[in-house]
PDB file of C-alpha atoms in Angstrom:
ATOM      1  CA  UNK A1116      92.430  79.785-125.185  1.00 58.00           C
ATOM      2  CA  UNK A1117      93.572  82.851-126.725  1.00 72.00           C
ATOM      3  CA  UNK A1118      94.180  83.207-130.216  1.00 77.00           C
ATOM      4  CA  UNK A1119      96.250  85.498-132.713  1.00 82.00           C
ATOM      5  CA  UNK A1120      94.910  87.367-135.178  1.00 83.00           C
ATOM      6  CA  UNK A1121      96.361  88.656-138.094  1.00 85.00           C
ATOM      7  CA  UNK A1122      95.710  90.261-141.527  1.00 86.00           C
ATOM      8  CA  UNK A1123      97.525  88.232-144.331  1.00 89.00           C
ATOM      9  CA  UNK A1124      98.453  89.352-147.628  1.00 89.00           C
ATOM     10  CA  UNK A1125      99.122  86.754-150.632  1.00 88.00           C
ATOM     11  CA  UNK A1126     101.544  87.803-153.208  1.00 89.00           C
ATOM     12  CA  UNK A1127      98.640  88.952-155.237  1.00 86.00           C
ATOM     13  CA  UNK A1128      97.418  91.243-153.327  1.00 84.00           C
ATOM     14  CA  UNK A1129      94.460  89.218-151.525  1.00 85.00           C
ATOM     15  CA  UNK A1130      94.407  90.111-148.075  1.00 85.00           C
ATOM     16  CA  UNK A1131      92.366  87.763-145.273  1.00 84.00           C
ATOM     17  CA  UNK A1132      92.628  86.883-141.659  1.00 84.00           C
ATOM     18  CA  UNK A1133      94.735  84.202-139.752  1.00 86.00           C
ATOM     19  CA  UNK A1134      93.697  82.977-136.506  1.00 86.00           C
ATOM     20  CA  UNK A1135      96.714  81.254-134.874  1.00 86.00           C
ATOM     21  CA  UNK A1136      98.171  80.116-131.046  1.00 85.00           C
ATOM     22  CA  UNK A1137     100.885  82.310-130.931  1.00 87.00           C
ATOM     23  CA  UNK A1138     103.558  84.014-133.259  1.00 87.00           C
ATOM     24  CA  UNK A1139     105.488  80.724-133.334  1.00 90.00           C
ATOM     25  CA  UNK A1140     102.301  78.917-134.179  1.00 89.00           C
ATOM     26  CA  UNK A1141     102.129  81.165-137.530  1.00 89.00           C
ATOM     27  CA  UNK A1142     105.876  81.080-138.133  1.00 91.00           C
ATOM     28  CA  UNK A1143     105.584  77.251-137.945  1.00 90.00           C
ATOM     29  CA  UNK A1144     103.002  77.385-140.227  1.00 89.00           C
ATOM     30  CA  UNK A1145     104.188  79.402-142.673  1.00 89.00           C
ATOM     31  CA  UNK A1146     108.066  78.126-142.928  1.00 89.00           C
ATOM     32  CA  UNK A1147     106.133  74.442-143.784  1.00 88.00           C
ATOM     33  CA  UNK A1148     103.968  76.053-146.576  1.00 85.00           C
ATOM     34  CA  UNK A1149     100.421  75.788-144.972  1.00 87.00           C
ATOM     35  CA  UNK A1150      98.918  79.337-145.493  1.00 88.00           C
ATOM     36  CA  UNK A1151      97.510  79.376-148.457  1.00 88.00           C
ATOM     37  CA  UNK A1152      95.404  82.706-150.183  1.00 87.00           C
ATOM     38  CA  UNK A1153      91.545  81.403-149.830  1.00 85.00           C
ATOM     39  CA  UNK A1154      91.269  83.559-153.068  1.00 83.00           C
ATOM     40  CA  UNK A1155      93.602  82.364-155.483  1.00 83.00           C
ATOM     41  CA  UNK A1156      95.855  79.743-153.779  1.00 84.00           C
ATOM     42  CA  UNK A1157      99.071  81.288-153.551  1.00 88.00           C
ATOM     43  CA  UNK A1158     101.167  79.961-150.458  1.00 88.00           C
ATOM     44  CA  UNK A1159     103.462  83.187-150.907  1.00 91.00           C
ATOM     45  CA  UNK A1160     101.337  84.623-147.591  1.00 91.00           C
ATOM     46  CA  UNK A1161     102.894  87.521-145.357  1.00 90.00           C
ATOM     47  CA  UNK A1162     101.438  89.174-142.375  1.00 89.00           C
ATOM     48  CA  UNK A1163     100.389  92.822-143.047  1.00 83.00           C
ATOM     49  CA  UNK A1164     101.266  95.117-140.283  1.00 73.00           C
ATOM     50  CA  UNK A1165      98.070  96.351-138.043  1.00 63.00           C
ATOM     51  CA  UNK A1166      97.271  97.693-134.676  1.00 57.00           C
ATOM     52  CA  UNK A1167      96.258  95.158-131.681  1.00 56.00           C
ATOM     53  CA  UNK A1168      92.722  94.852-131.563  1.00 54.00           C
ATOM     54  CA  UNK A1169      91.477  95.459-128.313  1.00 54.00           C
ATOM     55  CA  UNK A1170      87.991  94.221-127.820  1.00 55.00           C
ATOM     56  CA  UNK A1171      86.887  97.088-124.693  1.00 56.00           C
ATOM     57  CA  UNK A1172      83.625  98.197-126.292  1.00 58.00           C
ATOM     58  CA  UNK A1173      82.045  97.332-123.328  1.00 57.00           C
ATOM     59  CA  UNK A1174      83.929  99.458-121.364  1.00 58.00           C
ATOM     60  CA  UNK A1175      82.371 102.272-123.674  1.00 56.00           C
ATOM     61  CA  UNK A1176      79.303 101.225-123.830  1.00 59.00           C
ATOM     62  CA  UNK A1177      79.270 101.564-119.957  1.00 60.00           C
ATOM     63  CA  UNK A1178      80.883 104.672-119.479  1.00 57.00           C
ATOM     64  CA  UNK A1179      78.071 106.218-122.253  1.00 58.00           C
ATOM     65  CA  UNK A1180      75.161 104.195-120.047  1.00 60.00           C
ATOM     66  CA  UNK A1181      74.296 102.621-123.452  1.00 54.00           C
ATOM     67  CA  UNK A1182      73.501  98.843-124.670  1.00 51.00           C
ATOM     68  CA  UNK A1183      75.004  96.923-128.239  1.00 49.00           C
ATOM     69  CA  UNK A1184      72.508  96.911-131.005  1.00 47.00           C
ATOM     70  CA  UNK A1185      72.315  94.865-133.967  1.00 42.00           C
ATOM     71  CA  UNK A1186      71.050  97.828-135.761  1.00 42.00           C
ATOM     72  CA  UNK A1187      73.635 100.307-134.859  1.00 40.00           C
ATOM     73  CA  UNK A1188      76.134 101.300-136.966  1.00 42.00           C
ATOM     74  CA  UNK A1189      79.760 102.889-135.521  1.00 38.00           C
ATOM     75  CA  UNK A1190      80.829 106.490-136.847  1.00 41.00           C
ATOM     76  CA  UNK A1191      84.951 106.838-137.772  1.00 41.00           C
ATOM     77  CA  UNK A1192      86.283 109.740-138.015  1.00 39.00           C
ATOM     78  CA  UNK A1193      88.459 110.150-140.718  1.00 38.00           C
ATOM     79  CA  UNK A1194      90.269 113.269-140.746  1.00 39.00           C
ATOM     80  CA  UNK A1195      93.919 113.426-140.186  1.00 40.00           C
ATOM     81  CA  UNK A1196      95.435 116.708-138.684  1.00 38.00           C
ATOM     82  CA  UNK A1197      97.173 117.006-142.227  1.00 40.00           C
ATOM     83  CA  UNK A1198      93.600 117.270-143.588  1.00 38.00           C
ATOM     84  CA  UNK A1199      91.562 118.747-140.710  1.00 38.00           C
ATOM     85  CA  UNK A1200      93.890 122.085-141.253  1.00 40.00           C
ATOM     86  CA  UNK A1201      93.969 121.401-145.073  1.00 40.00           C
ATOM     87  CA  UNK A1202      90.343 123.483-145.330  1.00 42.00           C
ATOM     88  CA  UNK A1203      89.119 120.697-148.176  1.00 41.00           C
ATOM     89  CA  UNK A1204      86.010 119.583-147.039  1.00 41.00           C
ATOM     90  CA  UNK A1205      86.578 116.213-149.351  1.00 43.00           C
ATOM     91  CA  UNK A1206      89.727 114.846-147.760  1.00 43.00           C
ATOM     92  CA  UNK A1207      88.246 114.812-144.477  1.00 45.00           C
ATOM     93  CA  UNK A1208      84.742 113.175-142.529  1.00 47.00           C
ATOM     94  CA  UNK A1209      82.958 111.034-141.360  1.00 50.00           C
ATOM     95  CA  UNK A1210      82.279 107.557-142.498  1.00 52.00           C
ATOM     96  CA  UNK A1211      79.295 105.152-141.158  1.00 56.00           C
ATOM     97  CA  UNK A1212      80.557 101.441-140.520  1.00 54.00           C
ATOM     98  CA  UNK A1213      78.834  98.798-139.653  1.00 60.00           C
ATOM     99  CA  UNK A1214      78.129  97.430-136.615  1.00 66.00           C
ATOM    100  CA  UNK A1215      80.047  93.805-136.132  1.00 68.00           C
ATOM    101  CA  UNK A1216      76.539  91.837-135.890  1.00 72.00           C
ATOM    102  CA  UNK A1217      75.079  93.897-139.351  1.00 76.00           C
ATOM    103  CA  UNK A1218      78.879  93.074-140.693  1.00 74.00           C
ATOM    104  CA  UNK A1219      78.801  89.397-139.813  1.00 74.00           C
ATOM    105  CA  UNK A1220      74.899  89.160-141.748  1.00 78.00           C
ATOM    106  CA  UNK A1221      76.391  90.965-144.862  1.00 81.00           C
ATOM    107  CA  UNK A1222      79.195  88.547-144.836  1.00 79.00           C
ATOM    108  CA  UNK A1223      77.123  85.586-144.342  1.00 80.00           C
ATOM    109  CA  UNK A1224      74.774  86.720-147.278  1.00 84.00           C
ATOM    110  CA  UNK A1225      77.785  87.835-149.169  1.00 83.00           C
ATOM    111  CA  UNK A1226      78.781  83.962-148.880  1.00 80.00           C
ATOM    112  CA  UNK A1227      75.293  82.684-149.584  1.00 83.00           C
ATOM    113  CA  UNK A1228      75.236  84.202-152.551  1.00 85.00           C
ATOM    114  CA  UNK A1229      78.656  82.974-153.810  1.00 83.00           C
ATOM    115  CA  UNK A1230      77.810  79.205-153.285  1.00 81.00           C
ATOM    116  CA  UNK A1231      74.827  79.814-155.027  1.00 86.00           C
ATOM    117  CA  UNK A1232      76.485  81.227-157.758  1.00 85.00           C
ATOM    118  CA  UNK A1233      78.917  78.030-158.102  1.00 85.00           C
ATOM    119  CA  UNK A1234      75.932  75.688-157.223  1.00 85.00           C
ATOM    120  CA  UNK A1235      74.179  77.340-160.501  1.00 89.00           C
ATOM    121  CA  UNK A1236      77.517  75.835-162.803  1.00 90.00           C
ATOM    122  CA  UNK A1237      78.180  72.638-164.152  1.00 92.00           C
ATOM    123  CA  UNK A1238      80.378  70.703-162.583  1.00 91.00           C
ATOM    124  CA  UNK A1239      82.890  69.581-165.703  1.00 93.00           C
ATOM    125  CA  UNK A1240      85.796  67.555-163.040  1.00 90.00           C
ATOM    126  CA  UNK A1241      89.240  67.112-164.358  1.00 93.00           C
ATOM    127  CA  UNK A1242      87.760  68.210-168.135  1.00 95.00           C
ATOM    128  CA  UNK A1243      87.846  71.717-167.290  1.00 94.00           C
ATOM    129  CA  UNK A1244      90.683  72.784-169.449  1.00 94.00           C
ATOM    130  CA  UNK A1245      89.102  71.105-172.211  1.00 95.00           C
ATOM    131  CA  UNK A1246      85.413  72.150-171.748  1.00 95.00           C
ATOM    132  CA  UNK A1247      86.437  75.664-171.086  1.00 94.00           C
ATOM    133  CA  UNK A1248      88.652  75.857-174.258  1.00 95.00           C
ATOM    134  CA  UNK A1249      85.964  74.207-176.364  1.00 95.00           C
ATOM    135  CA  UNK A1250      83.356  76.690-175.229  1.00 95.00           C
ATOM    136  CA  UNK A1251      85.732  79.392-176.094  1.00 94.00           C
ATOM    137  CA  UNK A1252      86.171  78.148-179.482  1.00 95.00           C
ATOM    138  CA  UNK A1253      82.650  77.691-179.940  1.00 95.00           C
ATOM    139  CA  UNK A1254      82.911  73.693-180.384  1.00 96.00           C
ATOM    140  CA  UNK A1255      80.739  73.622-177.317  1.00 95.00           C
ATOM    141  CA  UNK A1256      77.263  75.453-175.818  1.00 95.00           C
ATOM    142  CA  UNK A1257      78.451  78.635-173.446  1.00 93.00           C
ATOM    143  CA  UNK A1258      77.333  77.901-170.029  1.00 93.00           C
ATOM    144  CA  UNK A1259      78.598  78.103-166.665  1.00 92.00           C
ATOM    145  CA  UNK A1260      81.404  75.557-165.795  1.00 93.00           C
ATOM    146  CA  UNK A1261      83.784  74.548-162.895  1.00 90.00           C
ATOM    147  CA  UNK A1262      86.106  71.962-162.520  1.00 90.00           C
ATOM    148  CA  UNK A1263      89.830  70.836-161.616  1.00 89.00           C
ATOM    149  CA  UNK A1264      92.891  72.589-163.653  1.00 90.00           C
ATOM    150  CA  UNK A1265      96.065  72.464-162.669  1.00 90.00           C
ATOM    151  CA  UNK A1266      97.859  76.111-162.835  1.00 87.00           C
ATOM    152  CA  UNK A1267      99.711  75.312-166.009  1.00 92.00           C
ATOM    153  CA  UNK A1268      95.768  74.467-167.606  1.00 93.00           C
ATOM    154  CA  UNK A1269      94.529  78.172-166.065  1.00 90.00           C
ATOM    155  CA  UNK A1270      97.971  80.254-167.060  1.00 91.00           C
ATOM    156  CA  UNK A1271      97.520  78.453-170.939  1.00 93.00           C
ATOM    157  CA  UNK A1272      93.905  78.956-170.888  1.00 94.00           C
ATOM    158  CA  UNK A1273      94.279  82.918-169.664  1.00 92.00           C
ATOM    159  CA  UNK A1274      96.984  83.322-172.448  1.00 94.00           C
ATOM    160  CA  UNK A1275      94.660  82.314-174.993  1.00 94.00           C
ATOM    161  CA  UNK A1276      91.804  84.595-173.975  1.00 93.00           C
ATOM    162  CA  UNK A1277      89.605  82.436-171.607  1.00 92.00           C
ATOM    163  CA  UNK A1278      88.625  83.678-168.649  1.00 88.00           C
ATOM    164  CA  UNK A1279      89.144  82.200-165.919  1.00 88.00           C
ATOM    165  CA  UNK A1280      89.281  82.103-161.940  1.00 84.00           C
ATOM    166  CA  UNK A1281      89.930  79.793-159.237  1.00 82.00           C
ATOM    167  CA  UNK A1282      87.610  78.665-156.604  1.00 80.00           C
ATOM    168  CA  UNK A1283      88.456  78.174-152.648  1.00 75.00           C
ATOM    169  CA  UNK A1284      87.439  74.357-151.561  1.00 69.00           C
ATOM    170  CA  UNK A1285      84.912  76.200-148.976  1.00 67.00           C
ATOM    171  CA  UNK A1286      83.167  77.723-151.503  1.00 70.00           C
ATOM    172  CA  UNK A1287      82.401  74.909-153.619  1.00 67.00           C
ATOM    173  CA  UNK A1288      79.714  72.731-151.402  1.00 64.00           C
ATOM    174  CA  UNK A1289      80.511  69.620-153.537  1.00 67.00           C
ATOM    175  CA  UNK A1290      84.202  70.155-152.649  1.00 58.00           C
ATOM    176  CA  UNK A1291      83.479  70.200-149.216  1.00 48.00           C
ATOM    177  CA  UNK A1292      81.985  67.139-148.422  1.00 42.00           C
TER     178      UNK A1292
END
């Protein structure tokens, strides 16, 4: 089966991917609300425009007589023809990305690291609003909480000061299970 892929964009800013059947599979899915922002939970989600993605790195690899490494790491060249006949050496370049294997580890660690984070909190339920305003009023020890607010508790609680953020359900292994 082939699948779609496309770069969202929430109202917020928060871009991610979309993996979907077709074009009607994501229109269908968006016209009945289900894309939601893994970031902050906004279903106001929009596909950004990109170019295809066409996966013929083989086809390179062959022509060059040379093999994928894990190691490796792919060289883009930057430089526009604006800036290649601009003469300013900072506008243009090259920049080292990361191979998709080395990007895939960083992202996994990236996400290990996060759920450790959130397993390192107290889990506070439904009293979050409460517990989170108490702390910030110093009626309660500072410490590292999580819980369930609803987005009238988080917009009240940001408007007096607290900070706050909102978790994705993947994130948060007791959520998950």
């Amino acid at each position: 089966m082939t699948l779609k892929v496309y770069d969202l964009q929430c109202d917020q800013g928060h871009v991610f991917e979309g993996w979907f059947r077709s074009d009607d599979n994501y229109e269908a899915q968006r016209a009945r609300g289900l894309l939601v922002c893994p970031v902050c939970e906004s279903s106001k989600v929009d596909k950004k425009l990109s170019a295809p993605r066409l996966n013929v790195s083989h086809i390179r690899r062959e022509a060059a007589g040379t093999s994928p490494s894990s190691n490796s790491a792919s060289v883009v060249n930057n430089a526009t023809s604006d800036t290649a006949h601009s003469g300013s050496s900072h506008e243009a370049g090259a920049v080292a990305v990361p191979a998709s294997a080395q990007m895939a580890q960083l992202q996994a660690e990236m996400f290990r690291q996060i759920r450790k984070v959130i397993r390192n909190t107290e889990n506070v339920g439904v009293r979050f609003a409460e517990e989170a305003r108490r702390m910030h009023e110093g009626e309660a020890p500072e410490r590292a909480i999580r819980g369930v607010a609803t987005a009238e508790e988080r917009e009240a609680l940001v408007s007096e000061g607290v900070a706050v953020m909102p978790i994705p359900d993947f994130l948060d292994d007791e959520r998950m299970q």
